[in-house]
Amino acid sequence: MGEYAGLGDVRGKRVLVRSDLNVPLDGPDDALVITDDGRIRASVPTIQALSDAGARVIVTAHLGRPKGAPEARFSLAPVARRLGELLGKPVAFAEDTVGESARAAVAALEDGDVVVLENVRFNPGETSKDDAERSAFADQLADLADAFVSDGFGVVHRKQASVYDVAQRLPHAMGSLVGTEIEVLRRLTADPERPYVVVLGGSKVSDKLGVIDNLLSKADKLLIGGGMVFTFLKAQGHEVGKSLLEEDQVETCRSYLQRAAESGVQILLPVDVVVDTEFPGGERAPAPQVVAADQIPADSLGLDIGPASAAEFSSALSDARTVFWNGPMGVFETPEFSAGTRAVAQALIDVTERGGLSVVGGGDSAAAVRALGFDETAFGHISTGGGASLEYLEGKELPGITVLETSDSTKD
Ligand code: ADP
Ligand code: MG
C-alpha cells in the first residue's frame, strides 16, 4: 500500500489532482442544486485511490465560465459537499484557490484527507493566454503540493495552468479516468472494428466541423441529427423554416456531402422531423408535429428527428461493431422532443450487447443518457469530455496529455 501508479509511494505526500467537476447546477445562487453529478462520480476512483494510499489529496477544478474573479454561482462548495457524500467521508473546502484559505486547508490535511480548492477559474492566471501570467499562477498551485495527478479529461485539450503548466513543475502521473478515456479513443482511431458508424447531433455544426472532416475518411457511415442537421438539409436545397441554421456553413456541409458521395461513406440525414412553431420552454405547452424533412413549414422549427428517421438510424446501427455518438438528436430536455435521442441511445446499447464497442462523447449527450433513464454501464464507454474527445478524434494534439508524456515526470 501507499503506492500510486506513476508516482511511487504517496503516503504523507501532498498530491494535487486536477479533476473535471464541471457539473450542471440549477436554482437560486444561494441554494444551487447539482442536476447531474456524473462528472463528480467519474472523478471519485482516482481521488479514492490516492486517499486510500495515504496521500493528502488536494483537488483543483473549475465550474462554468467565471471571468477570472469569484462569483457565488460558480462556487465549487456544493460540489465539494457532493464529493464528500460519494466518498463517504468529510471533504474540506478552501474558499480560495491558492490564497490563505487554500494554504491553511492544505496544512491541516492528515494522510488520506481530501480538500477541494475553490474554482480555479476565479483566478485570471488559469486561462490566461499570456505564458508569464499562467506560469506565475501555476507556480502558486505547484507550491501547494509535492506531486500532480492529471485526471480532468474534460480539460486536457486546454493549455491552462492547472492542466498544463503545473505538470511541468511537479512529479506527475495520469489519473485512471484520463487513462481510460485515452485508451478508448485510441481504439476508435487506431484500427476500429468495422462497420464503424458515427452519429453526430447537438446544437451547432460549426462546433463539429473538424470531427466531421476527419471522420469522413475513417467511418463507414455518418448519421446526422440534432440542430446541425438543418444546415445539411439546407445544403441539399431544402427550406428549414425557423430551424437552427448556420448560413455560413451551408457551403461546407455541401462539400462534406459531396466528399462522402465520392469516397463511398454513407451520410444519413433524417427523412422526417418533429417540428413545433416555438422553441420549447415558454408558457405554451409543446405541440409537436411530424413532417417530411423536405417539407418543414416556414413558421416551424425542427426539434427532433422523426420516427421514420429514428427507425432508419437504429437499423443503420444494427450491424455496427464500433460506434461513436456525439450530440443529442433533438431537444431531449423536453420529453416531446426526446424520442430520437432515446432511439439512438437504445441502438448503442444493442451494439454493446452484441459485443461491439459503443462510445458516447459530449457533456450534453452523456447527460441525455442519464436524464432519459438509461443505465450508464450498458454503454461501452461514456466520455466525460466533449471538447477533448472531439479534438482527439479530429487528430489534434491534447496539450494536457502531451505534457505528461514529454515533461520529466520525476521533476521536483
Ligand atoms: P454535446 O454536449 O453532447 O456535445 P451539444 O452541446 O453539441 O452536445 O448540443 C446539445 C444541445 O443541442 C442540447 O441542449 C439540445 O437541446 C440541443 N439540440 C438538439 N437538437 C436541437 C435542435 N433541433 N434545435 C436546437 N437545439 C437542439
Ligand atoms: Mg454541450
Coordinates of C-alpha atoms and ligand atoms in Angstrom, one line a residue:
M1 CA 0.0 0.0 0.0
G2 CA 0.9 3.7 -0.2
E3 CA 1.7 3.3 -3.9
Y4 CA 0.1 5.2 -6.7
A5 CA 0.9 4.2 -10.3
G6 CA 3.5 6.5 -11.8
L7 CA 4.2 8.3 -8.5
G8 CA 5.5 5.6 -6.3
D9 CA 4.9 5.9 -2.5
V10 CA 2.5 8.8 -1.9
R11 CA 1.9 8.2 1.8
G12 CA 2.0 11.6 3.6
K13 CA 2.6 13.4 0.3
R14 CA 0.5 16.3 -0.8
V15 CA -0.9 15.3 -4.2
L16 CA -2.7 17.9 -6.4
V17 CA -5.4 16.3 -8.5
R18 CA -6.9 18.2 -11.5
S19 CA -10.4 16.8 -11.8
D20 CA -13.3 17.8 -14.0
L21 CA -16.1 18.6 -11.6
N22 CA -17.9 21.0 -14.0
V23 CA -21.4 19.8 -13.3
P24 CA -24.7 21.5 -14.2
L25 CA -26.4 23.4 -11.4
D26 CA -29.9 24.8 -11.0
G27 CA -31.7 27.1 -8.6
P28 CA -31.1 30.4 -6.9
D29 CA -27.5 31.5 -6.3
D30 CA -27.6 30.7 -2.6
A31 CA -29.3 27.3 -2.9
L32 CA -27.9 25.7 -6.1
V33 CA -28.6 22.1 -6.7
I34 CA -26.5 19.7 -8.8
T35 CA -28.7 18.4 -11.5
D36 CA -26.3 15.7 -12.9
D37 CA -23.4 14.5 -10.8
G38 CA -21.9 12.2 -13.4
R39 CA -18.6 14.1 -13.6
I40 CA -18.1 14.0 -9.8
R41 CA -18.8 10.3 -9.7
A42 CA -16.3 9.7 -12.6
S43 CA -13.7 11.6 -10.6
V44 CA -14.1 9.5 -7.4
P45 CA -11.9 6.5 -8.3
T46 CA -8.7 8.5 -8.6
I47 CA -9.4 10.6 -5.5
Q48 CA -10.3 7.5 -3.6
A49 CA -7.2 5.6 -4.7
L50 CA -4.9 8.4 -3.7
S51 CA -6.7 8.8 -0.3
D52 CA -6.5 5.0 0.3
A53 CA -2.8 5.2 -0.5
G54 CA -2.4 7.7 2.3
A55 CA -1.9 10.8 0.2
R56 CA -3.1 14.2 1.3
V57 CA -5.3 14.9 -1.6
I58 CA -5.8 18.5 -3.0
V59 CA -8.5 18.6 -5.7
T60 CA -8.5 21.5 -8.1
A61 CA -11.2 22.0 -10.7
H62 CA -13.3 24.6 -12.4
L63 CA -17.1 25.2 -12.7
G64 CA -18.6 27.2 -15.5
R65 CA -17.0 30.2 -17.1
P66 CA -16.4 32.9 -14.5
K67 CA -14.4 35.8 -15.8
G68 CA -11.2 35.4 -13.7
A69 CA -12.9 36.5 -10.4
P70 CA -15.0 35.0 -7.7
E71 CA -18.8 34.7 -8.4
A72 CA -21.0 32.9 -5.9
R73 CA -23.0 31.0 -8.5
F74 CA -19.8 29.3 -9.8
S75 CA -18.6 28.2 -6.3
L76 CA -17.4 24.6 -6.0
A77 CA -18.8 24.5 -2.5
P78 CA -21.9 22.3 -3.4
V79 CA -19.6 20.1 -5.5
A80 CA -17.2 19.5 -2.5
R81 CA -20.3 18.5 -0.4
R82 CA -21.4 16.0 -3.0
L83 CA -17.9 14.6 -3.3
G84 CA -17.9 14.1 0.4
E85 CA -21.2 12.1 0.2
L86 CA -19.8 10.0 -2.6
L87 CA -16.5 9.3 -0.8
G88 CA -18.4 8.7 2.4
K89 CA -16.1 10.9 4.4
P90 CA -15.7 14.6 5.2
V91 CA -14.1 16.7 2.4
A92 CA -12.6 20.0 3.3
F93 CA -13.2 23.1 1.2
A94 CA -10.9 26.0 0.7
E95 CA -12.6 29.4 -0.1
D96 CA -9.9 30.4 -2.5
T97 CA -7.6 28.5 -4.9
V98 CA -4.0 29.4 -3.9
G99 CA -4.6 32.0 -1.1
E100 CA -4.7 31.9 2.6
S101 CA -7.6 29.6 2.9
A102 CA -6.1 27.1 0.5
R103 CA -2.7 27.1 2.3
A104 CA -4.4 26.7 5.7
A105 CA -6.6 23.9 4.4
V106 CA -3.7 22.0 2.9
A107 CA -1.6 22.5 6.0
A108 CA -4.4 21.0 8.1
L109 CA -4.6 17.8 5.9
E110 CA -3.8 14.4 7.5
D111 CA -2.8 11.4 5.5
G112 CA -5.8 10.2 3.4
D113 CA -7.7 13.5 3.8
V114 CA -9.2 15.4 0.9
V115 CA -9.7 19.1 0.3
V116 CA -11.4 20.8 -2.7
L117 CA -10.0 24.2 -3.7
E118 CA -12.4 26.9 -4.8
N119 CA -13.0 27.3 -8.6
V120 CA -9.6 27.5 -10.3
R121 CA -11.1 29.9 -12.9
F122 CA -11.7 32.5 -10.2
N123 CA -8.0 33.3 -10.8
P124 CA -7.2 35.0 -14.2
G125 CA -3.9 33.1 -14.4
E126 CA -5.7 29.8 -15.0
T127 CA -6.9 30.5 -18.5
S128 CA -4.6 33.4 -19.5
K129 CA -3.1 33.3 -22.9
D130 CA -0.1 35.1 -21.5
D131 CA 2.5 32.5 -20.6
A132 CA 4.0 34.6 -17.9
E133 CA 0.7 35.2 -16.1
R134 CA -0.2 31.5 -16.4
S135 CA 3.2 30.4 -15.2
A136 CA 3.0 32.6 -12.2
F137 CA -0.3 31.1 -11.2
A138 CA 1.0 27.5 -11.9
D139 CA 3.9 28.3 -9.5
Q140 CA 1.5 29.1 -6.8
L141 CA -0.6 25.9 -7.4
A142 CA 2.5 23.8 -7.5
D143 CA 3.7 25.3 -4.2
L144 CA 0.7 23.7 -2.5
A145 CA 1.7 20.1 -3.5
D146 CA 4.5 17.5 -3.8
A147 CA 3.1 15.8 -6.9
F148 CA 0.4 16.2 -9.6
V149 CA -2.2 13.8 -11.0
S150 CA -4.0 14.8 -14.2
D151 CA -7.5 13.4 -14.2
G152 CA -9.7 16.1 -15.7
F153 CA -10.3 14.6 -19.1
G154 CA -12.8 17.4 -20.0
V155 CA -9.9 19.9 -19.9
V156 CA -6.9 18.0 -21.3
H157 CA -7.4 19.9 -24.6
R158 CA -6.8 23.2 -22.8
K159 CA -3.4 24.7 -22.3
Q160 CA -4.3 26.0 -18.9
A161 CA -2.3 26.5 -15.7
S162 CA -3.9 23.6 -13.7
V163 CA -3.8 21.3 -16.7
Y164 CA -0.6 22.0 -18.5
D165 CA 1.8 24.3 -16.7
V166 CA 1.5 22.7 -13.3
A167 CA 2.6 19.3 -14.8
Q168 CA 5.9 20.9 -15.8
R169 CA 6.5 21.8 -12.2
L170 CA 5.8 18.7 -10.2
P171 CA 6.4 14.9 -10.5
H172 CA 3.2 13.8 -12.3
A173 CA 1.0 10.9 -13.3
M174 CA -2.1 10.3 -15.4
G175 CA -5.2 9.6 -13.4
S176 CA -7.3 6.5 -14.1
L177 CA -10.1 8.4 -15.7
V178 CA -7.9 10.1 -18.2
G179 CA -6.1 6.8 -18.8
T180 CA -9.4 5.0 -19.6
E181 CA -10.6 7.9 -21.8
I182 CA -7.4 7.9 -23.9
E183 CA -7.4 4.1 -24.3
V184 CA -11.0 4.1 -25.6
L185 CA -10.2 7.0 -28.0
R186 CA -7.2 5.1 -29.3
R187 CA -9.4 2.2 -30.1
L188 CA -11.7 4.5 -32.1
T189 CA -8.9 5.9 -34.1
A190 CA -6.2 3.2 -34.4
D191 CA -8.0 0.4 -36.1
P192 CA -11.7 0.4 -35.4
E193 CA -13.6 -2.8 -35.9
R194 CA -16.0 -2.3 -38.9
P195 CA -18.6 -1.3 -39.7
Y196 CA -17.7 1.9 -37.8
V197 CA -20.7 4.2 -37.5
V198 CA -20.5 7.8 -36.2
V199 CA -23.7 9.5 -35.0
L200 CA -23.5 13.3 -34.7
G201 CA -26.0 15.8 -33.4
G202 CA -26.2 18.6 -30.9
S203 CA -26.7 22.2 -31.5
K204 CA -24.1 23.7 -33.8
V205 CA -22.4 22.2 -36.9
S206 CA -19.6 24.8 -36.5
D207 CA -18.6 23.1 -33.2
K208 CA -18.1 19.8 -35.1
L209 CA -16.7 20.6 -38.5
G210 CA -13.2 19.3 -37.6
V211 CA -14.5 16.0 -36.4
I212 CA -16.8 15.5 -39.4
D213 CA -13.9 16.4 -41.7
N214 CA -11.6 13.8 -40.0
L215 CA -14.2 11.1 -39.6
L216 CA -15.3 11.3 -43.2
S217 CA -12.2 9.4 -44.2
K218 CA -12.4 6.9 -41.3
A219 CA -16.1 6.0 -40.6
D220 CA -18.2 3.7 -42.9
K221 CA -21.4 5.6 -42.1
L222 CA -22.2 9.0 -40.6
L223 CA -25.7 9.6 -39.2
I224 CA -26.6 13.2 -38.6
G225 CA -29.4 14.6 -36.4
G226 CA -29.8 17.4 -33.9
G227 CA -29.7 21.1 -34.6
M228 CA -26.8 20.7 -37.0
V229 CA -28.9 18.7 -39.5
F230 CA -30.7 21.8 -40.8
T231 CA -27.6 23.3 -42.3
F232 CA -27.1 20.0 -44.1
L233 CA -30.8 19.9 -45.3
K234 CA -30.3 23.5 -46.5
A235 CA -27.2 22.4 -48.3
Q236 CA -29.4 19.8 -50.1
G237 CA -31.6 22.6 -51.2
H238 CA -34.5 22.2 -48.7
E239 CA -36.1 25.0 -46.7
V240 CA -35.8 24.6 -43.0
G241 CA -38.3 27.2 -41.6
K242 CA -37.2 28.7 -38.3
S243 CA -34.9 25.8 -37.5
L244 CA -31.4 26.3 -36.2
L245 CA -29.4 27.2 -39.3
E246 CA -25.8 28.3 -39.8
E247 CA -26.0 30.1 -43.1
D248 CA -22.2 30.5 -43.3
Q249 CA -21.7 26.7 -43.1
V250 CA -24.0 25.7 -45.9
E251 CA -21.2 25.5 -48.4
T252 CA -19.0 23.5 -46.1
C253 CA -21.9 21.0 -45.5
R254 CA -22.4 20.7 -49.2
S255 CA -18.7 19.9 -49.7
Y256 CA -19.0 17.2 -47.0
L257 CA -22.0 15.6 -48.7
Q258 CA -20.0 15.6 -52.0
R259 CA -16.9 14.2 -50.4
A260 CA -18.9 11.4 -48.8
A261 CA -20.6 10.5 -52.1
E262 CA -17.2 10.3 -53.8
S263 CA -15.5 8.3 -51.1
G264 CA -18.3 5.8 -50.5
V265 CA -19.0 6.9 -47.0
Q266 CA -22.7 6.9 -46.4
I267 CA -24.2 10.0 -44.8
L268 CA -27.7 9.5 -43.4
L269 CA -29.8 12.6 -42.8
P270 CA -33.3 12.3 -41.3
V271 CA -36.2 11.7 -43.6
D272 CA -38.7 13.2 -41.2
V273 CA -38.5 15.8 -38.4
V274 CA -40.6 16.7 -35.4
V275 CA -41.4 20.4 -35.5
D276 CA -43.2 23.0 -33.5
T277 CA -43.9 26.7 -34.0
E278 CA -41.9 27.7 -31.0
F279 CA -38.8 26.6 -29.1
P280 CA -39.9 24.7 -26.0
G281 CA -39.6 26.1 -22.5
G282 CA -42.1 29.0 -22.7
E283 CA -45.6 29.3 -21.2
R284 CA -47.1 27.4 -24.1
A285 CA -47.3 23.6 -24.0
P286 CA -45.3 21.9 -26.8
A287 CA -47.3 21.0 -29.8
P288 CA -45.1 18.5 -31.7
Q289 CA -45.9 17.6 -35.3
V290 CA -44.1 15.2 -37.6
V291 CA -43.3 16.4 -41.2
A292 CA -41.1 15.2 -44.0
A293 CA -37.6 16.6 -43.8
D294 CA -38.1 18.5 -47.1
Q295 CA -41.4 19.9 -46.0
I296 CA -40.6 21.9 -43.0
P297 CA -43.2 24.7 -42.8
A298 CA -41.9 28.3 -42.8
D299 CA -43.4 29.0 -39.4
S300 CA -41.9 25.9 -37.7
L301 CA -38.6 24.7 -36.4
G302 CA -37.2 21.2 -36.2
L303 CA -36.7 20.0 -32.7
D304 CA -36.1 16.2 -33.1
I305 CA -35.6 13.6 -35.8
G306 CA -38.9 12.0 -36.7
P307 CA -40.0 8.3 -36.0
A308 CA -39.1 7.1 -39.5
S309 CA -35.6 8.6 -39.2
A310 CA -35.2 7.1 -35.7
A311 CA -36.1 3.6 -37.1
E312 CA -33.7 4.2 -40.0
F313 CA -30.9 5.3 -37.8
S314 CA -31.4 2.2 -35.5
S315 CA -31.3 -0.1 -38.5
A316 CA -28.1 1.6 -39.8
L317 CA -26.6 0.9 -36.4
S318 CA -27.8 -2.7 -36.2
D319 CA -24.7 -4.2 -37.8
A320 CA -22.2 -1.8 -36.3
R321 CA -19.1 -3.1 -34.5
T322 CA -17.9 0.3 -33.4
V323 CA -20.0 3.4 -32.7
F324 CA -19.1 6.9 -31.7
W325 CA -22.0 9.1 -30.8
N326 CA -21.8 12.8 -30.0
G327 CA -24.7 15.2 -29.7
P328 CA -28.4 14.7 -28.9
M329 CA -30.7 14.1 -31.9
G330 CA -33.2 16.7 -30.6
V331 CA -34.1 19.0 -27.7
F332 CA -34.2 16.0 -25.4
E333 CA -34.6 18.2 -22.4
T334 CA -38.3 18.4 -23.4
P335 CA -39.9 14.9 -23.4
E336 CA -41.9 15.6 -26.6
F337 CA -38.6 16.0 -28.5
S338 CA -36.6 13.2 -26.8
A339 CA -37.6 10.2 -28.8
G340 CA -34.8 10.4 -31.4
T341 CA -32.2 10.7 -28.8
R342 CA -33.7 7.8 -26.9
A343 CA -33.8 5.6 -30.0
V344 CA -30.1 6.2 -30.7
A345 CA -29.1 5.6 -27.1
Q346 CA -31.0 2.2 -27.3
A347 CA -29.3 1.3 -30.6
L348 CA -25.9 1.9 -28.9
I349 CA -26.9 -0.3 -26.0
D350 CA -27.8 -3.0 -28.5
V351 CA -24.4 -2.7 -30.2
T352 CA -22.7 -3.2 -26.8
E353 CA -24.9 -6.3 -26.2
R354 CA -23.8 -7.8 -29.4
G355 CA -20.2 -7.4 -28.4
G356 CA -19.4 -4.2 -30.3
L357 CA -17.8 -1.0 -28.9
S358 CA -20.2 1.9 -28.2
V359 CA -18.8 5.3 -27.1
V360 CA -20.9 8.3 -26.1
G361 CA -19.0 11.6 -26.1
G362 CA -20.1 15.1 -25.2
G363 CA -21.4 16.7 -22.0
D364 CA -25.0 17.0 -23.1
S365 CA -25.1 13.6 -24.7
A366 CA -23.9 12.0 -21.5
A367 CA -26.4 14.0 -19.5
A368 CA -29.1 12.9 -22.0
V369 CA -28.3 9.3 -21.5
R370 CA -28.7 9.7 -17.7
A371 CA -31.7 12.1 -17.9
L372 CA -33.6 9.6 -20.1
G373 CA -33.0 6.9 -17.5
F374 CA -30.6 4.6 -19.3
D375 CA -28.1 2.5 -17.4
E376 CA -24.7 4.0 -18.0
T377 CA -23.0 0.7 -17.7
A378 CA -25.0 -0.6 -20.7
F379 CA -22.7 1.5 -22.9
G380 CA -19.1 0.6 -23.8
H381 CA -17.9 4.0 -22.6
I382 CA -19.4 7.3 -21.7
S383 CA -16.8 10.0 -22.1
T384 CA -16.7 12.8 -19.6
G385 CA -15.2 15.3 -22.0
G386 CA -17.0 16.6 -25.1
G387 CA -14.4 19.0 -26.5
A388 CA -11.5 16.8 -25.6
S389 CA -12.8 13.7 -27.2
L390 CA -13.8 15.7 -30.3
E391 CA -10.3 17.2 -30.6
Y392 CA -8.7 13.9 -30.2
L393 CA -10.9 12.4 -33.0
E394 CA -10.1 15.4 -35.1
G395 CA -6.5 14.3 -34.8
K396 CA -5.4 17.3 -32.8
E397 CA -2.8 17.1 -30.1
L398 CA -4.1 17.4 -26.5
P399 CA -1.7 19.6 -24.6
G400 CA -2.7 18.2 -21.2
I401 CA -1.7 14.7 -22.4
T402 CA 1.4 15.7 -24.3
V403 CA 2.8 17.5 -21.3
L404 CA 2.5 14.3 -19.2
E405 CA 4.4 12.3 -21.9
T406 CA 7.1 14.8 -22.7
S407 CA 8.0 16.6 -19.4
D408 CA 10.1 14.8 -16.9
S409 CA 7.6 13.1 -14.5
T410 CA 10.1 12.9 -11.7
K411 CA 11.0 16.6 -11.7
D412 CA 10.7 18.2 -8.3
Ligands
ADP1 P1 -22.7 17.7 -26.6 O1 -22.5 18.5 -25.3 O2 -23.1 16.3 -26.3 O3 -21.5 17.8 -27.5 P2 -24.0 19.8 -27.9 O4 -23.6 20.8 -26.8 O5 -23.5 20.0 -29.3 O6 -23.9 18.3 -27.4 O7 -25.6 20.0 -28.1 C1 -26.5 19.7 -27.1 C2 -27.8 20.6 -27.2 O8 -28.3 20.5 -28.6 C3 -28.9 20.2 -26.3 O9 -29.1 21.1 -25.3 C4 -30.1 20.1 -27.3 O10 -31.3 20.6 -26.7 C5 -29.6 20.9 -28.5 N1 -30.3 20.5 -29.7 C6 -30.5 19.2 -30.2 N2 -31.3 19.3 -31.3 C7 -31.6 20.5 -31.5 C8 -32.5 21.2 -32.4 N3 -33.1 20.6 -33.4 N4 -32.6 22.6 -32.3 C9 -32.0 23.2 -31.4 N5 -31.2 22.7 -30.4 C10 -31.0 21.3 -30.5
MG2 MG -22.6 20.6 -25.0

